[in-house]
């Protein structure tokens, strides 16, 4: 009898919970943009393919329109699709969409502090501080260009040592790009064979792959369930502790040698502000900020360069035309400089098209609304999680003549001069625009022109077998590994 009563009570509680969840979702749906009907507890997860998340979102946009609501459990998430929709939100209504919705994985790794995941006055203060500090240490200036050039020389030496044999360029490119960031935040660079350096690079690589993967998407969608399920997410999140400890050791060392009259790097500048706790200048925020700068400043630029070499191997005629422009503008006796960029329309067009076509971050980090607002006539309450789908901008058929093809002509006018496009948003837009955009653009241009001045890159496989769209998908989900040969060019001294 007691068992029967217990069973009845359990069923009543379960049904009551289901009804309450359904009623809560129903009330929240009123006025929100359209989307698939959510189920209690699961939301709309049944309609989403985590391993093809951005493609799923695009399909939902085709069915429901440019503004779509999906549900992560009982939490609504508004998707923004297409250039006009994303621009209207992030640029025309920048303040309303400037909040940051925190990823559970970032809470685990950085405690939801730092630059990327913070909000409010603390975020604004630290963002201004970060941009100012990066500028003071050379971002956009000759001193930063010289640092990139020095690192480019090291990269050339390492690649020259391959002696024309097949090699995977990923680790070399990653080390070079990371060292530029290391000079800014730590005040030092590392040998490409340094074990701790290689370990933190691998951790960053694996963490970014995790965020893009289906297991990462699931973890950030249903963390309370995933925490109890086995899987690689436990190992990857735990391994990030090594990166935080590495950063903490550098901070401790800086504290012992700090000279407030002559700050050496980002860490020194932050330590000089550390007594201003009101604005979040704490040790925890310093560790998280350095982690943010290091991770964001390494992976996007490394990935763009890696894919650039793949494009060169796929299209030898594009590579030859780039090399001809380098020879004509830079010549044989000196190395490329950032001043050359304004004279190299074709090179810029190819770089921009690589960034557009690669679409390295098809889904922007989630925003949140800072106050009640509207999009396309739909009411979006304050605090709603909003995700701009950047791939819908970079591949918007209304903005690009051949949106699904690799075509440098997207950035060239009929006279061959460089032309800009407002729909070119590889670094997002608005108040959450990547603060390191200028440095990333400089690095990609200088590293690529340095490399193409010295080498011709040849694919080990038949170039015709390289499907850039297929390899792009692999790059986003599991990272990309491929081999090339770097054949020295004899027009300049290496």
Short mmCIF file of C-alpha atoms in Angstrom, two decimals:
data_model
loop_
_atom_site.label_atom_id
_atom_site.label_comp_id
_atom_site.label_asym_id
_atom_site.label_seq_id
_atom_site.Cartn_x
_atom_site.Cartn_y
_atom_site.Cartn_z
CA UNK A 1 0.00 0.00 0.00
CA UNK A 2 2.77 2.41 0.99
CA UNK A 3 4.64 1.50 -2.21
CA UNK A 4 1.56 2.31 -4.28
CA UNK A 5 1.15 5.68 -2.54
CA UNK A 6 4.81 6.46 -3.09
CA UNK A 7 4.50 5.59 -6.78
CA UNK A 8 1.42 7.79 -7.16
CA UNK A 9 3.19 10.68 -5.43
CA UNK A 10 6.22 10.23 -7.69
CA UNK A 11 4.05 10.29 -10.80
CA UNK A 12 2.19 13.36 -9.53
CA UNK A 13 5.46 15.17 -8.80
CA UNK A 14 6.83 14.21 -12.23
CA UNK A 15 3.69 15.36 -14.02
CA UNK A 16 3.63 18.52 -11.95
CA UNK A 17 7.25 19.26 -12.85
CA UNK A 18 6.55 18.65 -16.53
CA UNK A 19 3.51 20.91 -16.42
CA UNK A 20 5.39 23.64 -14.55
CA UNK A 21 8.28 23.47 -17.00
CA UNK A 22 5.91 23.54 -19.97
CA UNK A 23 3.96 26.48 -18.49
CA UNK A 24 7.19 28.38 -17.78
CA UNK A 25 8.39 27.86 -21.33
CA UNK A 26 4.97 28.80 -22.73
CA UNK A 27 4.99 32.08 -20.82
CA UNK A 28 8.52 32.89 -21.94
CA UNK A 29 7.67 32.15 -25.59
CA UNK A 30 5.07 34.92 -25.68
CA UNK A 31 6.47 37.70 -27.87
CA UNK A 32 9.77 35.94 -28.58
CA UNK A 33 10.85 35.25 -32.17
CA UNK A 34 9.53 32.01 -33.72
CA UNK A 35 11.30 28.67 -33.58
CA UNK A 36 10.79 24.94 -33.06
CA UNK A 37 8.46 23.92 -30.25
CA UNK A 38 10.45 23.06 -27.10
CA UNK A 39 9.91 20.03 -24.91
CA UNK A 40 10.07 20.10 -21.10
CA UNK A 41 13.66 19.74 -19.80
CA UNK A 42 15.11 19.08 -23.29
CA UNK A 43 14.02 22.28 -24.98
CA UNK A 44 14.72 22.04 -28.72
CA UNK A 45 17.79 19.83 -28.45
CA UNK A 46 16.01 17.17 -30.54
CA UNK A 47 16.12 19.49 -33.58
CA UNK A 48 19.83 20.34 -33.21
CA UNK A 49 22.82 18.43 -34.52
CA UNK A 50 25.69 19.48 -32.23
CA UNK A 51 28.39 18.36 -34.71
CA UNK A 52 26.81 20.60 -37.37
CA UNK A 53 25.52 23.31 -35.08
CA UNK A 54 25.92 26.34 -37.32
CA UNK A 55 24.41 24.45 -40.26
CA UNK A 56 21.44 23.47 -38.09
CA UNK A 57 20.97 27.11 -37.11
CA UNK A 58 21.07 28.18 -40.76
CA UNK A 59 18.41 25.60 -41.62
CA UNK A 60 16.21 26.90 -38.80
CA UNK A 61 16.68 30.42 -40.17
CA UNK A 62 15.51 29.29 -43.61
CA UNK A 63 12.34 27.93 -42.00
CA UNK A 64 11.56 30.57 -39.35
CA UNK A 65 13.27 33.73 -40.58
CA UNK A 66 16.37 35.78 -39.70
CA UNK A 67 15.57 35.87 -35.96
CA UNK A 68 14.95 32.46 -34.39
CA UNK A 69 14.43 31.20 -30.84
CA UNK A 70 15.85 27.86 -29.75
CA UNK A 71 15.70 26.46 -26.23
CA UNK A 72 18.40 25.01 -24.03
CA UNK A 73 16.18 23.28 -21.52
CA UNK A 74 13.85 26.04 -20.32
CA UNK A 75 16.23 28.83 -21.34
CA UNK A 76 15.51 30.69 -24.59
CA UNK A 77 18.36 31.53 -26.95
CA UNK A 78 17.79 33.98 -29.81
CA UNK A 79 19.74 33.43 -33.03
CA UNK A 80 20.58 36.33 -35.35
CA UNK A 81 21.10 35.32 -38.99
CA UNK A 82 22.11 37.28 -42.09
CA UNK A 83 24.12 40.47 -42.54
CA UNK A 84 21.25 42.92 -42.10
CA UNK A 85 20.03 41.27 -38.89
CA UNK A 86 23.48 40.94 -37.30
CA UNK A 87 24.49 44.47 -38.26
CA UNK A 88 21.25 45.92 -36.92
CA UNK A 89 21.81 44.24 -33.56
CA UNK A 90 25.57 44.53 -33.05
CA UNK A 91 26.16 47.90 -34.72
CA UNK A 92 22.88 49.86 -34.79
CA UNK A 93 21.85 48.64 -31.32
CA UNK A 94 25.33 47.98 -29.97
CA UNK A 95 24.58 48.88 -26.35
CA UNK A 96 21.47 46.70 -26.08
CA UNK A 97 23.34 43.64 -27.39
CA UNK A 98 26.67 44.27 -25.63
CA UNK A 99 26.18 41.90 -22.70
CA UNK A 100 28.02 38.58 -22.46
CA UNK A 101 26.17 35.34 -21.77
CA UNK A 102 28.62 33.17 -19.86
CA UNK A 103 29.59 29.71 -21.10
CA UNK A 104 29.66 27.02 -18.41
CA UNK A 105 33.05 25.87 -19.71
CA UNK A 106 34.45 29.35 -19.08
CA UNK A 107 33.12 29.30 -15.54
CA UNK A 108 35.05 26.05 -15.05
CA UNK A 109 38.23 27.39 -16.64
CA UNK A 110 38.41 31.07 -15.69
CA UNK A 111 35.61 31.61 -13.20
CA UNK A 112 33.74 33.78 -15.75
CA UNK A 113 36.09 36.71 -15.18
CA UNK A 114 38.76 38.27 -17.36
CA UNK A 115 38.03 40.18 -20.57
CA UNK A 116 35.86 37.91 -22.68
CA UNK A 117 33.32 36.73 -20.12
CA UNK A 118 32.83 39.73 -17.84
CA UNK A 119 30.06 42.33 -17.96
CA UNK A 120 29.11 45.79 -16.80
CA UNK A 121 31.41 48.56 -15.63
CA UNK A 122 34.21 46.14 -14.70
CA UNK A 123 34.25 44.73 -18.24
CA UNK A 124 34.24 48.20 -19.82
CA UNK A 125 37.07 49.36 -17.57
CA UNK A 126 39.25 46.30 -18.17
CA UNK A 127 38.55 46.31 -21.90
CA UNK A 128 39.66 49.95 -22.15
CA UNK A 129 42.71 49.12 -20.05
CA UNK A 130 43.56 46.13 -22.27
CA UNK A 131 43.24 48.07 -25.53
CA UNK A 132 45.30 50.97 -24.13
CA UNK A 133 47.99 48.65 -22.79
CA UNK A 134 48.24 46.72 -26.06
CA UNK A 135 48.64 49.99 -27.91
CA UNK A 136 51.29 51.19 -25.47
CA UNK A 137 53.24 48.01 -26.15
CA UNK A 138 53.10 48.51 -29.87
CA UNK A 139 49.81 47.27 -31.31
CA UNK A 140 49.46 49.22 -34.54
CA UNK A 141 52.93 50.72 -34.13
CA UNK A 142 56.36 50.12 -35.60
CA UNK A 143 57.59 48.37 -32.44
CA UNK A 144 54.94 45.64 -32.76
CA UNK A 145 55.73 45.23 -36.44
CA UNK A 146 59.37 44.69 -35.56
CA UNK A 147 58.41 41.98 -33.05
CA UNK A 148 56.40 40.15 -35.69
CA UNK A 149 59.24 40.49 -38.19
CA UNK A 150 61.75 39.05 -35.71
CA UNK A 151 59.44 36.10 -35.09
CA UNK A 152 58.90 35.68 -38.83
CA UNK A 153 62.68 35.31 -39.24
CA UNK A 154 62.64 32.52 -36.63
CA UNK A 155 59.77 30.83 -38.42
CA UNK A 156 61.64 30.97 -41.72
CA UNK A 157 64.70 29.35 -40.12
CA UNK A 158 62.61 26.48 -38.74
CA UNK A 159 60.88 25.87 -42.07
CA UNK A 160 64.16 26.13 -43.95
CA UNK A 161 65.46 23.29 -41.78
CA UNK A 162 62.81 20.98 -43.28
CA UNK A 163 65.06 21.01 -46.37
CA UNK A 164 62.19 20.64 -48.81
CA UNK A 165 60.80 17.54 -47.07
CA UNK A 166 57.12 17.14 -46.23
CA UNK A 167 56.08 18.57 -42.85
CA UNK A 168 52.99 19.67 -40.95
CA UNK A 169 53.20 23.48 -40.54
CA UNK A 170 50.70 23.70 -37.66
CA UNK A 171 53.08 23.60 -34.67
CA UNK A 172 55.57 26.00 -36.28
CA UNK A 173 52.86 28.53 -37.10
CA UNK A 174 51.30 28.16 -33.66
CA UNK A 175 54.66 28.73 -31.94
CA UNK A 176 55.43 31.83 -34.00
CA UNK A 177 52.04 33.45 -33.41
CA UNK A 178 52.02 32.54 -29.71
CA UNK A 179 55.47 34.07 -29.22
CA UNK A 180 54.20 37.44 -30.44
CA UNK A 181 51.53 37.31 -27.73
CA UNK A 182 54.06 36.06 -25.16
CA UNK A 183 56.24 39.12 -25.77
CA UNK A 184 53.26 41.36 -25.04
CA UNK A 185 51.90 39.62 -21.93
CA UNK A 186 55.02 37.94 -20.45
CA UNK A 187 57.77 40.13 -21.88
CA UNK A 188 59.59 37.10 -23.32
CA UNK A 189 59.48 34.61 -26.16
CA UNK A 190 60.08 30.86 -25.98
CA UNK A 191 62.12 28.40 -27.96
CA UNK A 192 59.97 26.34 -30.33
CA UNK A 193 61.11 23.19 -28.52
CA UNK A 194 60.46 24.42 -24.97
CA UNK A 195 58.42 21.66 -23.29
CA UNK A 196 56.20 23.88 -21.12
CA UNK A 197 55.57 26.18 -24.08
CA UNK A 198 54.56 23.26 -26.31
CA UNK A 199 52.34 21.87 -23.57
CA UNK A 200 50.37 25.08 -23.11
CA UNK A 201 50.00 25.39 -26.89
CA UNK A 202 48.59 21.88 -27.01
CA UNK A 203 46.21 22.61 -24.13
CA UNK A 204 44.92 25.75 -25.85
CA UNK A 205 44.51 23.84 -29.12
CA UNK A 206 42.58 21.02 -27.45
CA UNK A 207 40.37 23.43 -25.51
CA UNK A 208 39.38 25.35 -28.67
CA UNK A 209 38.66 22.08 -30.48
CA UNK A 210 36.55 21.03 -27.49
CA UNK A 211 34.50 24.25 -27.65
CA UNK A 212 33.81 23.66 -31.36
CA UNK A 213 33.06 19.96 -30.98
CA UNK A 214 29.68 18.31 -30.47
CA UNK A 215 30.65 17.29 -26.93
CA UNK A 216 31.62 20.90 -26.16
CA UNK A 217 28.35 22.23 -27.55
CA UNK A 218 26.42 19.70 -25.50
CA UNK A 219 28.41 20.55 -22.37
CA UNK A 220 27.59 24.25 -22.66
CA UNK A 221 23.94 23.47 -23.47
CA UNK A 222 23.17 20.95 -20.70
CA UNK A 223 26.05 21.19 -18.20
CA UNK A 224 24.09 19.78 -15.24
CA UNK A 225 23.64 16.54 -17.17
CA UNK A 226 27.09 16.44 -18.81
CA UNK A 227 28.85 16.85 -15.45
CA UNK A 228 27.57 13.39 -14.51
CA UNK A 229 28.38 11.71 -17.83
CA UNK A 230 31.80 10.32 -18.76
CA UNK A 231 33.65 11.86 -21.64
CA UNK A 232 36.72 13.84 -22.77
CA UNK A 233 35.27 17.10 -21.40
CA UNK A 234 36.38 16.18 -17.87
CA UNK A 235 39.99 15.65 -18.98
CA UNK A 236 40.18 18.73 -21.19
CA UNK A 237 38.73 21.07 -18.57
CA UNK A 238 41.09 19.64 -15.96
CA UNK A 239 44.13 20.09 -18.21
CA UNK A 240 43.51 23.83 -18.47
CA UNK A 241 44.75 24.03 -14.87
CA UNK A 242 48.31 23.67 -16.24
CA UNK A 243 47.83 26.84 -18.31
CA UNK A 244 46.51 28.78 -15.31
CA UNK A 245 49.39 27.58 -13.14
CA UNK A 246 51.88 28.55 -15.86
CA UNK A 247 50.39 32.06 -15.98
CA UNK A 248 50.33 32.33 -12.18
CA UNK A 249 54.05 31.50 -11.96
CA UNK A 250 54.80 34.27 -14.46
CA UNK A 251 52.68 36.71 -12.43
CA UNK A 252 54.44 35.76 -9.18
CA UNK A 253 57.81 36.28 -10.83
CA UNK A 254 56.71 39.68 -12.15
CA UNK A 255 55.61 40.78 -8.67
CA UNK A 256 59.11 40.15 -7.32
CA UNK A 257 60.80 42.17 -10.07
CA UNK A 258 58.18 44.86 -10.78
CA UNK A 259 59.52 48.34 -11.49
CA UNK A 260 56.58 50.76 -11.60
CA UNK A 261 58.75 53.32 -13.39
CA UNK A 262 59.35 50.96 -16.31
CA UNK A 263 56.60 48.35 -16.89
CA UNK A 264 57.78 45.58 -19.18
CA UNK A 265 54.52 44.05 -20.39
CA UNK A 266 50.79 43.56 -19.85
CA UNK A 267 51.28 41.76 -16.53
CA UNK A 268 53.35 44.62 -15.09
CA UNK A 269 50.75 47.18 -16.15
CA UNK A 270 47.95 45.15 -14.58
CA UNK A 271 49.89 44.70 -11.33
CA UNK A 272 50.28 48.47 -11.10
CA UNK A 273 46.45 48.69 -11.08
CA UNK A 274 45.93 45.76 -8.72
CA UNK A 275 45.02 47.90 -5.71
CA UNK A 276 41.93 49.14 -7.60
CA UNK A 277 39.78 46.18 -6.64
CA UNK A 278 36.61 48.15 -7.41
CA UNK A 279 37.17 47.63 -11.13
CA UNK A 280 38.21 44.01 -10.86
CA UNK A 281 41.99 44.47 -10.96
CA UNK A 282 42.53 41.30 -8.93
CA UNK A 283 44.88 38.37 -9.29
CA UNK A 284 42.02 36.14 -10.49
CA UNK A 285 41.13 38.64 -13.20
CA UNK A 286 44.78 38.98 -14.21
CA UNK A 287 45.15 35.21 -14.69
CA UNK A 288 41.90 35.08 -16.66
CA UNK A 289 42.77 38.15 -18.76
CA UNK A 290 46.18 36.76 -19.73
CA UNK A 291 44.50 33.43 -20.56
CA UNK A 292 41.94 35.25 -22.73
CA UNK A 293 44.60 37.24 -24.60
CA UNK A 294 46.83 34.21 -25.08
CA UNK A 295 44.05 31.89 -26.27
CA UNK A 296 42.21 34.35 -28.52
CA UNK A 297 45.42 35.91 -29.81
CA UNK A 298 46.95 32.58 -30.79
CA UNK A 299 44.27 30.30 -32.18
CA UNK A 300 42.47 32.54 -34.68
CA UNK A 301 45.65 33.88 -36.25
CA UNK A 302 47.34 30.47 -36.31
CA UNK A 303 44.27 28.92 -37.93
CA UNK A 304 44.09 31.63 -40.59
CA UNK A 305 47.76 31.15 -41.49
CA UNK A 306 47.41 27.38 -41.51
CA UNK A 307 44.47 27.58 -43.89
CA UNK A 308 46.36 30.15 -45.99
CA UNK A 309 49.11 27.61 -46.72
CA UNK A 310 46.43 25.08 -47.63
CA UNK A 311 44.98 27.56 -50.14
CA UNK A 312 48.45 28.22 -51.57
CA UNK A 313 48.99 24.47 -52.05
CA UNK A 314 45.52 24.06 -53.58
CA UNK A 315 45.85 26.99 -56.01
CA UNK A 316 49.44 27.34 -57.28
CA UNK A 317 48.34 30.10 -59.68
CA UNK A 318 47.08 32.22 -56.76
CA UNK A 319 50.33 31.61 -54.89
CA UNK A 320 52.36 32.62 -57.96
CA UNK A 321 50.36 35.83 -58.36
CA UNK A 322 50.87 36.68 -54.69
CA UNK A 323 54.61 36.07 -55.01
CA UNK A 324 54.76 38.28 -58.09
CA UNK A 325 53.10 41.12 -56.20
CA UNK A 326 55.54 40.62 -53.30
CA UNK A 327 58.46 40.73 -55.74
CA UNK A 328 57.12 43.87 -57.44
CA UNK A 329 56.36 45.83 -54.26
CA UNK A 330 58.90 44.54 -51.74
CA UNK A 331 61.67 43.51 -54.11
CA UNK A 332 64.66 41.26 -53.48
CA UNK A 333 66.72 43.19 -50.97
CA UNK A 334 64.41 43.74 -48.00
CA UNK A 335 61.69 42.05 -46.01
CA UNK A 336 57.98 42.92 -46.15
CA UNK A 337 56.69 45.68 -43.86
CA UNK A 338 53.23 46.80 -42.89
CA UNK A 339 53.66 49.89 -45.07
CA UNK A 340 53.65 47.59 -48.10
CA UNK A 341 50.11 46.49 -47.36
CA UNK A 342 48.45 49.55 -48.98
CA UNK A 343 50.27 48.77 -52.26
CA UNK A 344 49.30 45.09 -52.40
CA UNK A 345 45.64 44.90 -53.37
CA UNK A 346 45.70 41.30 -54.56
CA UNK A 347 47.51 40.03 -51.46
CA UNK A 348 44.98 41.76 -49.22
CA UNK A 349 42.08 40.43 -51.27
CA UNK A 350 43.36 36.85 -50.95
CA UNK A 351 43.89 37.21 -47.18
CA UNK A 352 40.41 38.67 -46.71
CA UNK A 353 38.85 35.93 -48.82
CA UNK A 354 40.70 33.27 -46.83
CA UNK A 355 39.23 34.74 -43.63
CA UNK A 356 35.77 35.01 -45.18
CA UNK A 357 35.73 31.53 -46.70
CA UNK A 358 37.41 29.80 -43.73
CA UNK A 359 34.87 31.45 -41.45
CA UNK A 360 36.95 30.32 -38.49
CA UNK A 361 34.31 31.20 -35.87
CA UNK A 362 30.97 30.51 -37.59
CA UNK A 363 29.10 31.14 -34.33
CA UNK A 364 30.05 34.17 -32.25
CA UNK A 365 30.45 33.88 -28.52
CA UNK A 366 27.01 34.36 -26.95
CA UNK A 367 25.82 37.87 -26.15
CA UNK A 368 23.04 38.89 -23.80
CA UNK A 369 20.70 41.85 -23.93
CA UNK A 370 21.43 44.61 -21.43
CA UNK A 371 17.84 45.86 -21.50
CA UNK A 372 14.53 45.07 -23.19
CA UNK A 373 14.86 45.55 -26.91
CA UNK A 374 13.44 44.46 -30.28
CA UNK A 375 14.70 42.75 -33.41
CA UNK A 376 12.59 42.48 -36.57
CA UNK A 377 9.51 43.41 -34.54
CA UNK A 378 10.02 40.74 -31.87
CA UNK A 379 10.40 41.59 -28.21
CA UNK A 380 13.64 40.36 -26.61
CA UNK A 381 13.67 40.76 -22.82
CA UNK A 382 16.66 42.00 -20.84
CA UNK A 383 19.12 39.20 -20.04
CA UNK A 384 18.18 37.03 -23.02
CA UNK A 385 21.02 34.97 -24.47
CA UNK A 386 21.66 36.02 -28.08
CA UNK A 387 23.97 34.30 -30.58
CA UNK A 388 25.05 36.08 -33.78
CA UNK A 389 25.62 33.50 -36.53
CA UNK A 390 28.69 34.98 -38.24
CA UNK A 391 28.73 32.35 -40.98
CA UNK A 392 25.36 33.71 -42.13
CA UNK A 393 27.10 37.06 -42.66
CA UNK A 394 30.33 35.85 -44.25
CA UNK A 395 28.38 33.54 -46.58
CA UNK A 396 25.28 35.68 -47.07
CA UNK A 397 24.33 35.21 -50.76
CA UNK A 398 22.85 38.72 -50.78
CA UNK A 399 26.26 40.18 -49.94
CA UNK A 400 28.69 37.94 -51.84
CA UNK A 401 28.48 37.13 -55.53
CA UNK A 402 29.71 33.56 -55.12
CA UNK A 403 29.20 33.13 -51.39
CA UNK A 404 30.06 29.41 -51.23
CA UNK A 405 33.13 29.57 -53.46
CA UNK A 406 36.67 30.73 -52.76
CA UNK A 407 36.92 33.89 -54.83
CA UNK A 408 39.39 36.75 -54.10
CA UNK A 409 37.41 38.90 -56.57
CA UNK A 410 34.94 39.50 -53.74
CA UNK A 411 37.42 42.13 -52.53
CA UNK A 412 38.56 43.58 -55.86
CA UNK A 413 36.84 46.11 -58.10
CA UNK A 414 36.82 46.02 -61.90
CA UNK A 415 40.20 47.81 -61.97
CA UNK A 416 41.84 45.35 -59.58
CA UNK A 417 41.87 47.79 -56.66
CA UNK A 418 40.99 46.62 -53.18
CA UNK A 419 37.38 47.16 -52.15
CA UNK A 420 35.88 46.79 -48.71
CA UNK A 421 32.64 45.09 -47.74
CA UNK A 422 30.58 45.95 -44.68
CA UNK A 423 29.62 42.26 -44.48
CA UNK A 424 33.23 41.28 -43.81
CA UNK A 425 33.01 40.53 -40.07
CA UNK A 426 35.53 37.79 -39.25
CA UNK A 427 36.20 39.42 -35.84
CA UNK A 428 32.50 40.07 -35.10
CA UNK A 429 31.30 43.69 -34.70
CA UNK A 430 30.03 46.23 -32.22
CA UNK A 431 31.12 46.63 -28.61
CA UNK A 432 32.31 43.00 -28.38
CA UNK A 433 34.56 43.32 -31.43
CA UNK A 434 37.81 41.44 -30.81
CA UNK A 435 40.24 43.96 -29.20
CA UNK A 436 43.17 42.23 -30.91
CA UNK A 437 41.81 42.63 -34.46
CA UNK A 438 44.55 45.06 -35.50
CA UNK A 439 47.33 42.80 -34.25
CA UNK A 440 45.80 39.74 -35.93
CA UNK A 441 45.57 41.53 -39.29
CA UNK A 442 49.19 42.66 -38.99
CA UNK A 443 50.43 39.18 -38.12
CA UNK A 444 48.57 37.40 -40.90
CA UNK A 445 49.86 39.85 -43.52
CA UNK A 446 53.47 39.86 -42.34
CA UNK A 447 53.84 36.14 -41.63
CA UNK A 448 52.26 35.15 -44.96
CA UNK A 449 54.26 37.60 -47.08
CA UNK A 450 57.50 36.67 -45.31
CA UNK A 451 56.84 32.98 -46.01
CA UNK A 452 55.84 33.45 -49.65
CA UNK A 453 58.85 35.67 -50.29
CA UNK A 454 61.12 32.80 -49.22
CA UNK A 455 59.24 29.62 -50.16
CA UNK A 456 56.80 28.08 -52.58
CA UNK A 457 54.46 25.71 -50.75
CA UNK A 458 53.51 22.50 -52.51
CA UNK A 459 50.89 19.98 -51.48
CA UNK A 460 52.02 16.41 -50.78
CA UNK A 461 48.65 15.22 -52.06
CA UNK A 462 47.24 16.00 -55.49
CA UNK A 463 46.02 19.64 -55.28
CA UNK A 464 42.85 18.64 -57.10
CA UNK A 465 42.00 16.30 -54.22
CA UNK A 466 42.02 19.14 -51.68
CA UNK A 467 38.41 20.13 -51.05
CA UNK A 468 38.58 23.40 -49.13
CA UNK A 469 34.98 23.16 -47.93
CA UNK A 470 35.47 19.64 -46.55
CA UNK A 471 38.78 20.58 -44.94
CA UNK A 472 37.16 23.69 -43.45
CA UNK A 473 34.60 21.50 -41.70
CA UNK A 474 37.36 19.23 -40.39
CA UNK A 475 39.32 22.25 -39.20
CA UNK A 476 36.39 23.55 -37.16
CA UNK A 477 35.55 20.24 -35.51
CA UNK A 478 38.82 18.41 -34.89
CA UNK A 479 41.58 20.73 -36.03
CA UNK A 480 43.46 20.35 -39.27
CA UNK A 481 46.58 18.35 -39.97
CA UNK A 482 48.15 18.29 -43.42
CA UNK A 483 51.61 18.20 -44.95
CA UNK A 484 53.28 20.51 -47.42
CA UNK A 485 56.74 20.99 -48.86
CA UNK A 486 58.42 24.38 -48.60
CA UNK A 487 60.58 24.78 -51.70
CA UNK A 488 63.07 27.67 -51.30
CA UNK A 489 62.78 30.51 -53.77
CA UNK A 490 66.08 31.93 -54.95
CA UNK A 491 64.99 35.49 -55.56
CA UNK A 492 65.94 36.57 -52.05
CA UNK A 493 68.29 35.55 -49.30
CA UNK A 494 66.55 33.40 -46.61
#
